[in-house]
PDB file of N, CA and C in Angstrom:
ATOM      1  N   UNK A  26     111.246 190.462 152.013  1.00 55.00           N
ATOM      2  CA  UNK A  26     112.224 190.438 150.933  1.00 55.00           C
ATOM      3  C   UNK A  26     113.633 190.320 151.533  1.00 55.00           C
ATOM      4  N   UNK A  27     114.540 189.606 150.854  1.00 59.00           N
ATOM      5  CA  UNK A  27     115.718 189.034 151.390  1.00 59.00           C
ATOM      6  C   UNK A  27     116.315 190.027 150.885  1.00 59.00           C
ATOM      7  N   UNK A  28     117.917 190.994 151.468  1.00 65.00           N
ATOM      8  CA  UNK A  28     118.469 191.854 150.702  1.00 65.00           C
ATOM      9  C   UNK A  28     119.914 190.939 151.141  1.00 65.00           C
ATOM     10  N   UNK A  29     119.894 189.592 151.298  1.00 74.00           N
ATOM     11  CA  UNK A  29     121.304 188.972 150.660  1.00 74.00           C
ATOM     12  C   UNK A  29     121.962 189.492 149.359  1.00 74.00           C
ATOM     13  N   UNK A  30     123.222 188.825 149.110  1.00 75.00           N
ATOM     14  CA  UNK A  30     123.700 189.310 147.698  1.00 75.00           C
ATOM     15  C   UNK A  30     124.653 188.314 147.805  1.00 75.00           C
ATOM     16  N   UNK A  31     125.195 188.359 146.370  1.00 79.00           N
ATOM     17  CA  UNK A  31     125.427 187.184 145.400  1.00 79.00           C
ATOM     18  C   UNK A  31     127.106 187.759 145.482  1.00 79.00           C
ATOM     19  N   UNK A  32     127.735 187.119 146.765  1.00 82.00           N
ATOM     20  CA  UNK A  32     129.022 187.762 147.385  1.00 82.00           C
ATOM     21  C   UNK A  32     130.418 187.728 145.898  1.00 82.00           C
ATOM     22  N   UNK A  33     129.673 186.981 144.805  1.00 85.00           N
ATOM     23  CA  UNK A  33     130.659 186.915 144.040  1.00 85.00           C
ATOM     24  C   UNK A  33     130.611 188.696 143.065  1.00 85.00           C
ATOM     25  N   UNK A  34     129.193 189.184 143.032  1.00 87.00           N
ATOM     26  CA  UNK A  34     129.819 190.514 142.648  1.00 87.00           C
ATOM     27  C   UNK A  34     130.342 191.426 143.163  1.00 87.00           C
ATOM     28  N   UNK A  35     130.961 191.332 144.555  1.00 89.00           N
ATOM     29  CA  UNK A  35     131.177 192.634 145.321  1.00 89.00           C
ATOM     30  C   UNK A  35     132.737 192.824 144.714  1.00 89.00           C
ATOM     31  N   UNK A  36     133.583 192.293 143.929  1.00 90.00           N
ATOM     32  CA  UNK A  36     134.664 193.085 143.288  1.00 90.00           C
ATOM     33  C   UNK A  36     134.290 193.871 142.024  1.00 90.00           C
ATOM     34  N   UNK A  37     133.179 193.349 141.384  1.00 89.00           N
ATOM     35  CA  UNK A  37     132.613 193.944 140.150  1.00 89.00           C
ATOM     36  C   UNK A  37     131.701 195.486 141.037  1.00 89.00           C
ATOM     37  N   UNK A  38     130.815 195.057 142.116  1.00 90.00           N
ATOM     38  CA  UNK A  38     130.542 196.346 142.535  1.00 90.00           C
ATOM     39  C   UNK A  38     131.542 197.536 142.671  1.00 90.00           C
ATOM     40  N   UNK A  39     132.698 196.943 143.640  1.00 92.00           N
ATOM     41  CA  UNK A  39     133.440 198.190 143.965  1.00 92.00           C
ATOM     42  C   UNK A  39     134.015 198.788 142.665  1.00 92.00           C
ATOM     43  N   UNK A  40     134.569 197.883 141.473  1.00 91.00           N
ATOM     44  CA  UNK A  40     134.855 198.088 140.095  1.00 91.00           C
ATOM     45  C   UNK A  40     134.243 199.219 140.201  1.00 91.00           C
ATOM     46  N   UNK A  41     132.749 199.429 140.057  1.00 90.00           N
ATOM     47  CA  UNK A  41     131.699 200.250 138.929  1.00 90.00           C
ATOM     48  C   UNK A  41     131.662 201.313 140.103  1.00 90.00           C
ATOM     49  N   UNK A  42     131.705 201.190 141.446  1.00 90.00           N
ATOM     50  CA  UNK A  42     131.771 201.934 142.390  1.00 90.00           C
ATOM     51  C   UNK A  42     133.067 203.668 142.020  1.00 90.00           C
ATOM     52  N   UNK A  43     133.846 202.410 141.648  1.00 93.00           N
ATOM     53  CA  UNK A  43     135.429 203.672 141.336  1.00 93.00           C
ATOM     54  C   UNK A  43     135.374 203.887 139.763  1.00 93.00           C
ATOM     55  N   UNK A  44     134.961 203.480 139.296  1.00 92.00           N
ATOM     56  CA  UNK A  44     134.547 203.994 137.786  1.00 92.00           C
ATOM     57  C   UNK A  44     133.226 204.310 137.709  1.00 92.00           C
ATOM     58  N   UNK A  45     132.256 205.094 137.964  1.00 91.00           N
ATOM     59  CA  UNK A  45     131.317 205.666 137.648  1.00 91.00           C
ATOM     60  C   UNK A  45     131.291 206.464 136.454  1.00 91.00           C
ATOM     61  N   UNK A  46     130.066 205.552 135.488  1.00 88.00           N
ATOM     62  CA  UNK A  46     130.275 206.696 134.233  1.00 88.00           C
ATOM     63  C   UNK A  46     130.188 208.127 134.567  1.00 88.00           C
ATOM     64  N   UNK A  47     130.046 209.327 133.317  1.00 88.00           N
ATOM     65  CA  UNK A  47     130.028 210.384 133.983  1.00 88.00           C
ATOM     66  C   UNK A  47     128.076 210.849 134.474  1.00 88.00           C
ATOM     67  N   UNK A  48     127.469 210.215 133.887  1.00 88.00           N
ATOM     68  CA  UNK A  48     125.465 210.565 134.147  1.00 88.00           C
ATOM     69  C   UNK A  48     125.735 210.450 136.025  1.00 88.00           C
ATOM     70  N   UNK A  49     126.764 209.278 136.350  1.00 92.00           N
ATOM     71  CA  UNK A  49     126.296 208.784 137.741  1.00 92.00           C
ATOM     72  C   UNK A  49     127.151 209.750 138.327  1.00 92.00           C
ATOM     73  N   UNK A  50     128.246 210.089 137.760  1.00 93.00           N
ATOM     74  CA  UNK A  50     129.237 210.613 139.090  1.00 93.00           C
ATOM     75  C   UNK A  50     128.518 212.084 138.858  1.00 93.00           C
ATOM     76  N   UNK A  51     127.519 212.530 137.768  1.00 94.00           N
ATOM     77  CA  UNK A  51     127.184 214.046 138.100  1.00 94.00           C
ATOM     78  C   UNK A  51     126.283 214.038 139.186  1.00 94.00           C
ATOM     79  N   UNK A  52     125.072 212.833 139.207  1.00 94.00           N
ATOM     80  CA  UNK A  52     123.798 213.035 140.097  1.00 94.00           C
ATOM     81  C   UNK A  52     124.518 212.764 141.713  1.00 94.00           C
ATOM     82  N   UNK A  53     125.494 211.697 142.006  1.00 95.00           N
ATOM     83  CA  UNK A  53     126.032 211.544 142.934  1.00 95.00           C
ATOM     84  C   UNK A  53     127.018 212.762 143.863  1.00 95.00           C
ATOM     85  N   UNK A  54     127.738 213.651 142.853  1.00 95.00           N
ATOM     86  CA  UNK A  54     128.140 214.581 143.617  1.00 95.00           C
ATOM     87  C   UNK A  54     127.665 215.630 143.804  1.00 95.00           C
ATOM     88  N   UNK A  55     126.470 215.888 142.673  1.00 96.00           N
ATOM     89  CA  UNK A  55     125.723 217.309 142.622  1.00 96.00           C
ATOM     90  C   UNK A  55     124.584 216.922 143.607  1.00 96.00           C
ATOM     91  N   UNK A  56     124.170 215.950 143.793  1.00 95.00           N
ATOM     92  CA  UNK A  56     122.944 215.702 144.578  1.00 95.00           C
ATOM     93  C   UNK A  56     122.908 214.776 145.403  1.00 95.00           C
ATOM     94  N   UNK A  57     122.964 213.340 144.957  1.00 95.00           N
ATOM     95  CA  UNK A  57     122.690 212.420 145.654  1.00 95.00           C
ATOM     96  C   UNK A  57     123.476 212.787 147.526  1.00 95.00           C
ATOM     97  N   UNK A  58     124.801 213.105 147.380  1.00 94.00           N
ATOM     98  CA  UNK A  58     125.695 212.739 148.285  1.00 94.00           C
ATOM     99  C   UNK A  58     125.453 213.577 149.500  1.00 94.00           C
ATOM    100  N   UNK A  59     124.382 214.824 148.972  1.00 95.00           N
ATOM    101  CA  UNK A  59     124.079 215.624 149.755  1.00 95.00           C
ATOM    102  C   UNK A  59     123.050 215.550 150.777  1.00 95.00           C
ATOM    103  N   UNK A  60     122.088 214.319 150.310  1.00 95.00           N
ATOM    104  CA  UNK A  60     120.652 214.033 151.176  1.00 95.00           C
ATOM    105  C   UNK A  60     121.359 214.324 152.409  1.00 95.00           C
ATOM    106  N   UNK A  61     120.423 214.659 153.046  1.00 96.00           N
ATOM    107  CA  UNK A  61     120.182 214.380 154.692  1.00 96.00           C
ATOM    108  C   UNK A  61     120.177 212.672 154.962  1.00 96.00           C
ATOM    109  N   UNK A  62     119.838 211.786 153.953  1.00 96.00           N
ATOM    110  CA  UNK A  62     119.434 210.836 154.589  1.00 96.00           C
ATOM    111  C   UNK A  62     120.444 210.139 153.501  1.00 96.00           C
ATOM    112  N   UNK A  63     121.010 208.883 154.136  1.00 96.00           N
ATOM    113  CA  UNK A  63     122.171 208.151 153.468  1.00 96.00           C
ATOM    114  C   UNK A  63     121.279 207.055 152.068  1.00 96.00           C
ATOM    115  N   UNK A  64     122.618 207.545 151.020  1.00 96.00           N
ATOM    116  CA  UNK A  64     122.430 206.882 150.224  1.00 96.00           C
ATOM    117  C   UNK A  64     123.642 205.950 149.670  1.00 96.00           C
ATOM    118  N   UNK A  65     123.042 204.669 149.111  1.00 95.00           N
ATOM    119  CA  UNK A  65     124.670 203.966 149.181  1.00 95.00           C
ATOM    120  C   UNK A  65     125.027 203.668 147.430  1.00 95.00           C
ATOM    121  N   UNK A  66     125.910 203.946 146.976  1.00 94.00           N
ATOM    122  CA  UNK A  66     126.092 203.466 145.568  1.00 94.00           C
ATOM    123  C   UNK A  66     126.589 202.064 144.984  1.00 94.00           C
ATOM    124  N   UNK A  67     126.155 201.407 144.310  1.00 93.00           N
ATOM    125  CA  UNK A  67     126.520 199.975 143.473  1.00 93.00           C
ATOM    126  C   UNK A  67     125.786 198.974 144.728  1.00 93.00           C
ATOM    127  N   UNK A  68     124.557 199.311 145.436  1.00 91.00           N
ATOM    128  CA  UNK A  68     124.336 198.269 146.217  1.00 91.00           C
ATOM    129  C   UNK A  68     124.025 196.717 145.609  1.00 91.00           C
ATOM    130  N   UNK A  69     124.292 195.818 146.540  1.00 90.00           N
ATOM    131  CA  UNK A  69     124.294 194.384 145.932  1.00 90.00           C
ATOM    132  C   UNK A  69     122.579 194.304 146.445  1.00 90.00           C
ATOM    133  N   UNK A  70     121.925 193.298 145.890  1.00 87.00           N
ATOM    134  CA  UNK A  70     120.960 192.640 146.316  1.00 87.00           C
ATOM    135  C   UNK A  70     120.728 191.807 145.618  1.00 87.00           C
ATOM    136  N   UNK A  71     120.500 190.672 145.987  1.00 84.00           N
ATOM    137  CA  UNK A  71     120.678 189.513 145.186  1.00 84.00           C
ATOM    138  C   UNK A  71     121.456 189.426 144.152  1.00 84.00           C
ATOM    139  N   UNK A  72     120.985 189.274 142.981  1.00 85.00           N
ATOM    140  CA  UNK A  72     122.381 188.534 141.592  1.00 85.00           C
ATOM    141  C   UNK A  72     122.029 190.516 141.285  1.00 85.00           C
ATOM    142  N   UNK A  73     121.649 191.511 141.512  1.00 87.00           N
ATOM    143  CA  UNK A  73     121.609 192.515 140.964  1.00 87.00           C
ATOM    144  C   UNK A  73     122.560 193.705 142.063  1.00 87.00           C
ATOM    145  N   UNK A  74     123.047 194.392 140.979  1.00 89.00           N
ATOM    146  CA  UNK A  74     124.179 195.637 141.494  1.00 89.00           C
ATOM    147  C   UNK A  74     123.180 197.219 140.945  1.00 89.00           C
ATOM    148  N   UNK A  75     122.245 197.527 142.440  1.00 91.00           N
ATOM    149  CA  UNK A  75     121.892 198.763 141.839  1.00 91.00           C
ATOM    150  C   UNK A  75     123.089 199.962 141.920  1.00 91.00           C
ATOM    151  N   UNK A  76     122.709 201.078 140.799  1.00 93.00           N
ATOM    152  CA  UNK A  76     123.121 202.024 141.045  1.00 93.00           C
ATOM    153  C   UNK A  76     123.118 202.931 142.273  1.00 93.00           C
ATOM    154  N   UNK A  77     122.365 203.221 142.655  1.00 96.00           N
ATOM    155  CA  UNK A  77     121.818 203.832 144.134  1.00 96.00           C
ATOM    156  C   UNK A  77     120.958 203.224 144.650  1.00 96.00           C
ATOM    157  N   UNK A  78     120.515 203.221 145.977  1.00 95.00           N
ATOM    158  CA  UNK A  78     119.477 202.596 146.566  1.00 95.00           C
ATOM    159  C   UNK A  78     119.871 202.972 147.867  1.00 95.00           C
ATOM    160  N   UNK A  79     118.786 204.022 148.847  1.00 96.00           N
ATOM    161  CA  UNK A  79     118.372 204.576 149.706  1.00 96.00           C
ATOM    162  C   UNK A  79     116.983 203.487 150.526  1.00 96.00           C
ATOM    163  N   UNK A  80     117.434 202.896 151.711  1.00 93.00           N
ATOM    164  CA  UNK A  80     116.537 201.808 152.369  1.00 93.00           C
ATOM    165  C   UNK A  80     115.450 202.894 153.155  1.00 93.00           C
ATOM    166  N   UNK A  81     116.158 204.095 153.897  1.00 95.00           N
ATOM    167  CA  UNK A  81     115.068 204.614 154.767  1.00 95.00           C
ATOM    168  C   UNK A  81     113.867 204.958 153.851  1.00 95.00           C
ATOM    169  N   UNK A  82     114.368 205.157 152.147  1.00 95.00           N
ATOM    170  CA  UNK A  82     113.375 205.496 151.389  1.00 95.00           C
ATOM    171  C   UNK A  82     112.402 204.700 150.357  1.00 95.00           C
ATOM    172  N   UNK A  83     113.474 203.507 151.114  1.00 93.00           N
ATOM    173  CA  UNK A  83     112.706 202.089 150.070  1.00 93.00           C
ATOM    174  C   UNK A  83     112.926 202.787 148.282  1.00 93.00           C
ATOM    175  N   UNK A  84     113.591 203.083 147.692  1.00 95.00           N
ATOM    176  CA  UNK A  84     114.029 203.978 146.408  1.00 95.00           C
ATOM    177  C   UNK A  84     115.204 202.915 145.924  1.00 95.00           C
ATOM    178  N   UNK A  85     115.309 202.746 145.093  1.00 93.00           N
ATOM    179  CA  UNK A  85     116.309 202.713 144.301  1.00 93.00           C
ATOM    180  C   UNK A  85     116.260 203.173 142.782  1.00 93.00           C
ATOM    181  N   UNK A  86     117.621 203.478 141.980  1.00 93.00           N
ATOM    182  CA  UNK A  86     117.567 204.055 141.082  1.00 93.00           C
ATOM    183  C   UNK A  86     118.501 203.594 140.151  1.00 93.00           C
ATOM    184  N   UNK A  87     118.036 203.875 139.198  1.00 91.00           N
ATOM    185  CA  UNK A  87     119.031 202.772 137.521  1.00 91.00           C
ATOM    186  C   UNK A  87     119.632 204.031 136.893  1.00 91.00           C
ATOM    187  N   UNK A  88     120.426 204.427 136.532  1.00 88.00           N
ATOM    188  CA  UNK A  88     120.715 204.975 135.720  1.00 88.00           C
ATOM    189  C   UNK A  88     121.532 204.443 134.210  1.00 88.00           C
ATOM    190  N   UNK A  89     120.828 205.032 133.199  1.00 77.00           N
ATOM    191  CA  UNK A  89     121.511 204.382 131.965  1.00 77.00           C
ATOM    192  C   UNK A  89     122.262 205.496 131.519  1.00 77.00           C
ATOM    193  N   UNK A  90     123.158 205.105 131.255  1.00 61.00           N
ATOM    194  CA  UNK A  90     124.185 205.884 130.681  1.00 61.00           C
ATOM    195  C   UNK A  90     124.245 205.722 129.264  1.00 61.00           C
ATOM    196  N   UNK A  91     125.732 206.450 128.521  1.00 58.00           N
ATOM    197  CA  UNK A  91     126.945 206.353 127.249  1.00 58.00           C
ATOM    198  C   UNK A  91     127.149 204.668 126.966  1.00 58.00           C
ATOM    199  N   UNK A  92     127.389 204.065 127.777  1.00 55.00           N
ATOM    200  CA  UNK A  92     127.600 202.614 127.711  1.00 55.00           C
ATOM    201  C   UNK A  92     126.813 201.738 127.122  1.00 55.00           C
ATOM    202  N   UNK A  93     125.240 202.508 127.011  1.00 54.00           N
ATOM    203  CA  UNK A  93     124.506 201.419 126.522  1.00 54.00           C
ATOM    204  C   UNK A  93     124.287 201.614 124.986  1.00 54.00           C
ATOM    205  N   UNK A  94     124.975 202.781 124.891  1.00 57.00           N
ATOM    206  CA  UNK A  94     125.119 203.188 123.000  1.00 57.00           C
ATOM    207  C   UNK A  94     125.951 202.325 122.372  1.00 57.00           C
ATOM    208  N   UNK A  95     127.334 201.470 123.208  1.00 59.00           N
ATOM    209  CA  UNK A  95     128.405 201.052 122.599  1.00 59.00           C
ATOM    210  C   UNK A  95     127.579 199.466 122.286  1.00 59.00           C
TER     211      UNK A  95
END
């Protein structure tokens, strides 16, 4: 599996990176940030921007938020 990315979202990543709704910025500072083992937020991979995604753990994770009510 190719983990290129689609270099045109990496200003929209860092965007969502510094605005994290609030579901992401709770799991990220209450938990995520704490692993022992690195986790990276808004990763690119291909045309998609995950929320989290941990490689040593092959994991990634979606979170839906407030946003998808509007």
């Amino acid at each position: 599996m190719s983990f290129e990315y689609n270099k045109n979202n990496k200003t929209f990543a860092q965007t969502l990176r510094a605005n994290m709704t609030k579901e992401k910025r709770k799991l990220w500072f209450m938990f995520l940030s704490k692993l022992p083992i690195k986790v990276r937020r808004q990763k690119m991979i291909g045309n998609y921007i995950l929320d989290f995604y941990c490689a040593k753990a092959k994991t990634a994770i979606e979170i839906d938020g407030s946003q998808h009510y509007e």
